Tab-separated table of C-alpha atoms in Angstrom:
chain	number	residue	atom	x	y	z
A	1	MET	CA	0.044	0.008	-0.059
A	2	ARG	CA	1.566	3.175	-0.998
A	3	LEU	CA	0.563	6.728	-0.394
A	4	ARG	CA	-0.932	8.658	-3.027
A	5	PRO	CA	1.154	11.731	-4.442
A	6	VAL	CA	0.387	15.242	-3.420
A	7	ARG	CA	1.775	18.672	-4.740
A	8	PRO	CA	4.182	19.836	-3.789
A	9	ALA	CA	5.594	16.326	-3.416
A	10	GLY	CA	7.217	15.104	-0.060
A	11	TRP	CA	6.796	15.770	3.540
A	12	TRP	CA	8.869	18.939	3.685
A	13	PHE	CA	5.883	21.106	2.757
A	14	ASP	CA	3.721	19.697	5.545
A	15	GLY	CA	6.643	20.314	7.915
A	16	LEU	CA	6.801	23.907	6.713
A	17	LEU	CA	2.968	24.310	7.210
A	18	LEU	CA	3.192	22.706	10.812
A	19	ALA	CA	6.275	25.048	11.480
A	20	ALA	CA	4.443	28.180	10.283
A	21	LEU	CA	1.407	27.425	12.439
A	22	VAL	CA	3.551	26.842	15.397
A	23	ALA	CA	5.543	29.960	14.668
A	24	LEU	CA	2.374	31.995	14.292
A	25	THR	CA	0.864	30.625	17.541
A	26	VAL	CA	4.021	31.515	19.484
A	27	ALA	CA	4.112	35.006	17.987
A	28	LEU	CA	0.438	35.706	19.020
A	29	ALA	CA	1.314	33.965	22.566
A	30	THR	CA	4.139	36.610	23.049
A	31	ASP	CA	1.922	39.469	22.121
A	32	HIS	CA	3.294	39.822	18.434
A	33	LEU	CA	1.316	40.639	15.394
A	34	PHE	CA	-1.531	42.395	17.219
A	35	GLY	CA	-0.729	45.546	15.322
A	36	LEU	CA	-1.446	43.726	11.895
A	37	ASP	CA	-4.787	42.101	13.405
A	38	ARG	CA	-5.908	45.346	14.707
A	39	ALA	CA	-5.071	47.394	11.451
A	40	VAL	CA	-6.885	44.758	9.176
A	41	ALA	CA	-9.862	44.734	11.443
A	42	ASP	CA	-10.194	48.484	11.652
A	43	TRP	CA	-9.804	48.803	7.946
A	44	SER	CA	-12.543	46.167	7.318
A	45	ALA	CA	-14.858	47.989	9.820
A	46	ALA	CA	-14.275	51.362	7.922
A	47	HIS	CA	-15.156	49.764	4.628
A	48	ARG	CA	-18.076	47.716	5.427
A	49	PRO	CA	-21.226	49.247	4.088
A	50	THR	CA	-24.572	47.580	4.654
A	51	ALA	CA	-24.771	46.117	1.022
A	52	ALA	CA	-21.198	44.743	1.089
A	53	ARG	CA	-21.763	43.337	4.480
A	54	TRP	CA	-24.930	41.275	3.424
A	55	VAL	CA	-23.008	40.034	0.129
A	56	ALA	CA	-20.032	38.904	2.368
A	57	MET	CA	-22.421	37.144	4.906
A	58	ALA	CA	-24.065	35.297	2.057
A	59	LEU	CA	-20.748	34.306	0.609
A	60	ASN	CA	-19.343	33.239	4.089
A	61	LEU	CA	-22.002	30.479	4.145
A	62	LEU	CA	-19.673	28.523	1.895
A	63	GLY	CA	-17.551	27.765	4.849
A	64	GLN	CA	-20.288	26.290	7.244
A	65	GLY	CA	-18.837	23.050	8.653
A	66	THR	CA	-22.082	21.366	9.332
A	67	PRO	CA	-23.709	21.668	5.859
A	68	LEU	CA	-20.462	20.720	4.243
A	69	THR	CA	-20.101	17.679	6.334
A	70	LEU	CA	-23.514	16.493	5.680
A	71	LEU	CA	-23.022	17.298	1.842
A	72	ALA	CA	-19.751	15.229	1.827
A	73	ALA	CA	-21.228	12.466	3.639
A	74	GLY	CA	-24.332	12.397	1.362
A	75	LEU	CA	-22.000	12.209	-1.812
A	76	GLY	CA	-20.042	9.643	-0.197
A	77	VAL	CA	-23.106	7.400	0.591
A	78	LEU	CA	-24.515	8.096	-2.977
A	79	LEU	CA	-21.181	7.073	-4.603
A	80	ALA	CA	-20.832	4.048	-2.305
A	81	LEU	CA	-24.501	2.819	-3.404
A	82	ARG	CA	-23.675	3.491	-7.213
A	83	LEU	CA	-20.265	1.579	-6.988
A	84	ARG	CA	-21.332	-1.127	-4.478
A	85	SER	CA	-18.381	-0.214	-2.171
A	86	VAL	CA	-18.206	1.290	1.263
A	87	ARG	CA	-14.928	3.014	0.285
A	88	PRO	CA	-16.362	6.327	-0.989
A	89	VAL	CA	-17.701	6.978	2.712
A	90	LEU	CA	-14.168	6.628	4.111
A	91	PRO	CA	-13.066	10.166	3.077
A	92	PRO	CA	-15.825	12.165	4.794
A	93	VAL	CA	-15.690	10.060	7.954
A	94	THR	CA	-11.926	10.577	8.206
A	95	ALA	CA	-12.304	14.180	7.458
A	96	PHE	CA	-14.851	14.574	10.171
A	97	VAL	CA	-12.581	12.724	12.592
A	98	LEU	CA	-9.496	14.901	11.718
A	99	THR	CA	-11.290	18.194	11.896
A	100	PHE	CA	-13.067	17.171	15.085
A	101	PHE	CA	-9.983	16.219	17.001
A	102	THR	CA	-7.928	19.317	15.773
A	103	ILE	CA	-9.837	22.424	14.975
A	104	GLY	CA	-11.990	22.461	18.071
A	105	PRO	CA	-9.426	21.393	20.674
A	106	LEU	CA	-7.034	24.058	19.285
A	107	LYS	CA	-9.884	26.765	19.741
A	108	VAL	CA	-10.479	25.738	23.349
A	109	TRP	CA	-6.731	25.583	24.188
A	110	THR	CA	-5.805	28.873	22.573
A	111	ALA	CA	-8.865	30.581	23.964
A	112	ARG	CA	-8.853	33.846	21.783
A	113	PRO	CA	-11.858	36.094	21.542
A	114	ALA	CA	-13.095	37.255	18.168
A	115	PRO	CA	-12.816	41.009	17.170
A	116	SER	CA	-16.526	41.473	17.676
A	117	ALA	CA	-16.145	40.497	21.585
A	118	SER	CA	-15.535	44.238	22.014
A	119	VAL	CA	-18.964	45.325	20.537
A	120	LYS	CA	-21.037	42.497	21.749
A	121	GLU	CA	-21.249	40.191	24.529
A	122	PRO	CA	-18.909	39.700	26.669
A	123	PHE	CA	-18.224	43.354	25.776
A	124	LEU	CA	-14.325	43.227	26.364
A	125	PRO	CA	-12.118	46.376	26.127
A	126	ALA	CA	-10.642	46.384	22.608
A	127	GLU	CA	-7.127	45.596	23.761
A	128	GLN	CA	-8.394	42.461	25.618
A	129	THR	CA	-9.823	40.804	22.401
A	130	LEU	CA	-6.402	40.218	21.084
A	131	PRO	CA	-4.344	38.030	23.333
A	132	LEU	CA	-4.564	34.087	23.359
A	133	PHE	CA	-4.999	31.924	26.472
A	134	GLN	CA	-8.021	33.797	27.950
A	135	HIS	CA	-9.284	30.741	29.880
A	136	ASP	CA	-11.068	32.888	32.493
A	137	LEU	CA	-13.629	33.580	29.726
A	138	PRO	CA	-16.583	31.370	28.940
A	139	VAL	CA	-15.605	28.969	26.285
A	140	ARG	CA	-18.234	30.356	23.784
A	141	PHE	CA	-16.633	33.735	23.944
A	142	ALA	CA	-12.977	32.558	23.241
A	143	GLN	CA	-13.103	30.142	20.290
A	144	SER	CA	-11.512	32.531	17.457
A	145	TYR	CA	-8.173	30.698	16.723
A	146	PRO	CA	-7.666	29.146	14.329
A	147	SER	CA	-10.560	30.024	12.132
A	148	GLY	CA	-12.736	26.859	11.797
A	149	HIS	CA	-14.609	28.418	8.726
A	150	VAL	CA	-11.276	28.492	6.774
A	151	ALA	CA	-9.930	25.189	7.901
A	152	ASN	CA	-13.255	23.514	7.463
A	153	ALA	CA	-13.615	25.036	3.877
A	154	ILE	CA	-10.207	23.682	2.761
A	155	VAL	CA	-10.843	20.108	4.280
A	156	TRP	CA	-14.318	19.651	3.059
A	157	TYR	CA	-14.069	21.089	-0.425
A	158	GLY	CA	-11.019	18.768	-0.942
A	159	VAL	CA	-13.185	15.954	0.104
A	160	LEU	CA	-15.972	17.142	-2.186
A	161	ALA	CA	-13.457	17.289	-5.199
A	162	LEU	CA	-12.267	13.958	-4.336
A	163	LEU	CA	-15.784	12.449	-4.510
A	164	LEU	CA	-17.429	14.565	-7.297
A	165	ALA	CA	-15.187	13.412	-9.940
A	166	PRO	CA	-15.896	9.650	-9.593
A	167	LEU	CA	-19.532	10.442	-9.034
A	168	LEU	CA	-19.826	12.224	-12.260
A	169	ARG	CA	-17.805	9.541	-13.977
A	170	SER	CA	-20.298	6.915	-12.833
A	171	VAL	CA	-23.211	8.568	-14.688
A	172	GLY	CA	-20.923	9.099	-17.817
A	173	ARG	CA	-19.899	12.649	-17.167
A	174	ALA	CA	-16.201	13.863	-17.009
A	175	VAL	CA	-14.752	16.365	-14.795
A	176	GLY	CA	-11.746	18.458	-15.917
A	177	PRO	CA	-8.815	19.200	-13.545
A	178	ARG	CA	-9.583	22.894	-13.789
A	179	LEU	CA	-13.039	22.474	-12.337
A	180	VAL	CA	-11.566	20.249	-9.467
A	181	THR	CA	-8.897	23.074	-8.809
A	182	VAL	CA	-11.900	25.565	-8.770
A	183	VAL	CA	-13.931	23.549	-6.205
A	184	ARG	CA	-10.850	23.196	-3.999
A	185	VAL	CA	-9.509	26.851	-4.229
A	186	VAL	CA	-12.270	29.215	-4.875
A	187	PRO	CA	-14.676	28.643	-1.872
A	188	PRO	CA	-11.876	28.445	0.726
A	189	ALA	CA	-10.442	31.627	-0.584
A	190	VAL	CA	-13.814	33.357	-0.547
A	191	VAL	CA	-14.415	32.193	3.012
A	192	PHE	CA	-10.977	33.514	4.039
A	193	CYS	CA	-11.532	36.862	2.799
A	194	THR	CA	-15.124	37.264	4.085
A	195	THR	CA	-14.542	36.036	7.530
A	196	VAL	CA	-11.688	38.590	7.903
A	197	TYR	CA	-13.830	41.280	6.218
A	198	LEU	CA	-16.892	40.659	8.370
A	199	GLY	CA	-14.703	40.983	11.689
A	200	TRP	CA	-15.688	37.546	12.664
A	201	HIS	CA	-11.961	36.481	13.043
A	202	TRP	CA	-8.813	38.113	13.232
A	203	PHE	CA	-6.583	38.013	10.170
A	204	THR	CA	-4.101	35.743	11.962
A	205	ASP	CA	-7.002	33.404	12.863
A	206	SER	CA	-7.876	32.835	9.354
A	207	LEU	CA	-4.070	32.557	8.521
A	208	ALA	CA	-3.875	29.816	11.052
A	209	GLY	CA	-6.791	28.070	9.694
A	210	LEU	CA	-5.377	28.200	6.271
A	211	LEU	CA	-2.232	26.588	7.461
A	212	LEU	CA	-4.075	23.922	9.385
A	213	GLY	CA	-6.566	23.412	6.716
A	214	LEU	CA	-3.956	22.724	4.021
A	215	LEU	CA	-1.998	20.428	6.289
A	216	LEU	CA	-5.085	18.230	7.032
A	217	ASP	CA	-6.038	18.267	3.286
A	218	ARG	CA	-2.511	16.995	2.340
A	219	LEU	CA	-3.088	14.116	4.877
A	220	LEU	CA	-6.401	13.192	3.513
A	221	HIS	CA	-5.174	13.244	-0.200
A	222	ARG	CA	-2.154	11.020	0.673
A	223	VAL	CA	-4.530	8.093	1.608
A	224	PRO	CA	-4.950	5.465	-0.875
A	225	TRP	CA	-8.412	4.894	-0.239
A	226	ASP	CA	-8.912	1.880	-2.636
A	227	ASP	CA	-5.922	0.102	-1.218
A	228	LEU	CA	-6.812	0.366	2.350
A	229	PRO	CA	-7.342	-2.954	4.110
A	230	LEU	CA	-11.006	-3.303	5.330
A	231	PRO	CA	-12.736	-6.108	7.309
A	232	GLY	CA	-13.368	-9.347	5.380
A	233	ARG	CA	-16.969	-9.385	6.860
A	234	LEU	CA	-17.860	-6.537	4.414
A	235	GLY	CA	-17.745	-8.943	1.669
A	236	PRO	CA	-18.035	-7.512	-1.889
A	237	TRP	CA	-18.794	-4.051	-0.362
A	238	ALA	CA	-15.005	-3.843	0.624
A	239	ARG	CA	-13.804	-4.057	-2.936
A	240	PRO	CA	-11.769	-1.330	-4.506
A	241	THR	CA	-13.613	1.228	-6.576
A	242	ASP	CA	-10.675	2.105	-8.907
A	243	GLN	CA	-11.993	5.599	-8.582
A	244	LEU	CA	-10.567	6.977	-5.377
A	245	GLY	CA	-6.772	6.461	-5.895
């Protein structure tokens, strides 16, 4: 069983992503980069007319984790029924486990408020909304770092792209590599920009979500789903699909 290739090839890029995430977290934990976060947040607040705000809110729905999870699971089940194999269900299940045990715990551990915490409950002083590790606050008010919207968007649109191509092939339709790239890149990019623009996350929150999401996405796309050993009791439903790599 060999791991599937990813681009850039090799583990050096994964190490770079992880190192960048650690470095960013350390910088914030030592009270650095706050000026950048404040400048981006202030600029966004000063250039957010009502119409643009509503458009950004609508576009930001592309990063809602629960709908994306359900959509990916639904595509996995549909493809599994068409191909008579449980293997298409494995990517969304694995993605759910990875995101559940990384994004949420990191948010709770870092305990950072969102920019909006100064203008709505818990109405913190502006300077108190920036630091990490504010464990004296209720958990619901300190879950901004890293951005779950951005990380989830990268992971789940990667899974959707992985499932969409074989699903359309199963009905005689082809999916070009450009469309796959668009599915994987455009929605996360939109979510990144709108999340920061709306003041729902600090810029560095979204940057951390980007780094974490890319790391998880590379792990998922390395898995040779058709070659994974499955329990024999699944019978013919354990057979490879020759579609998932």
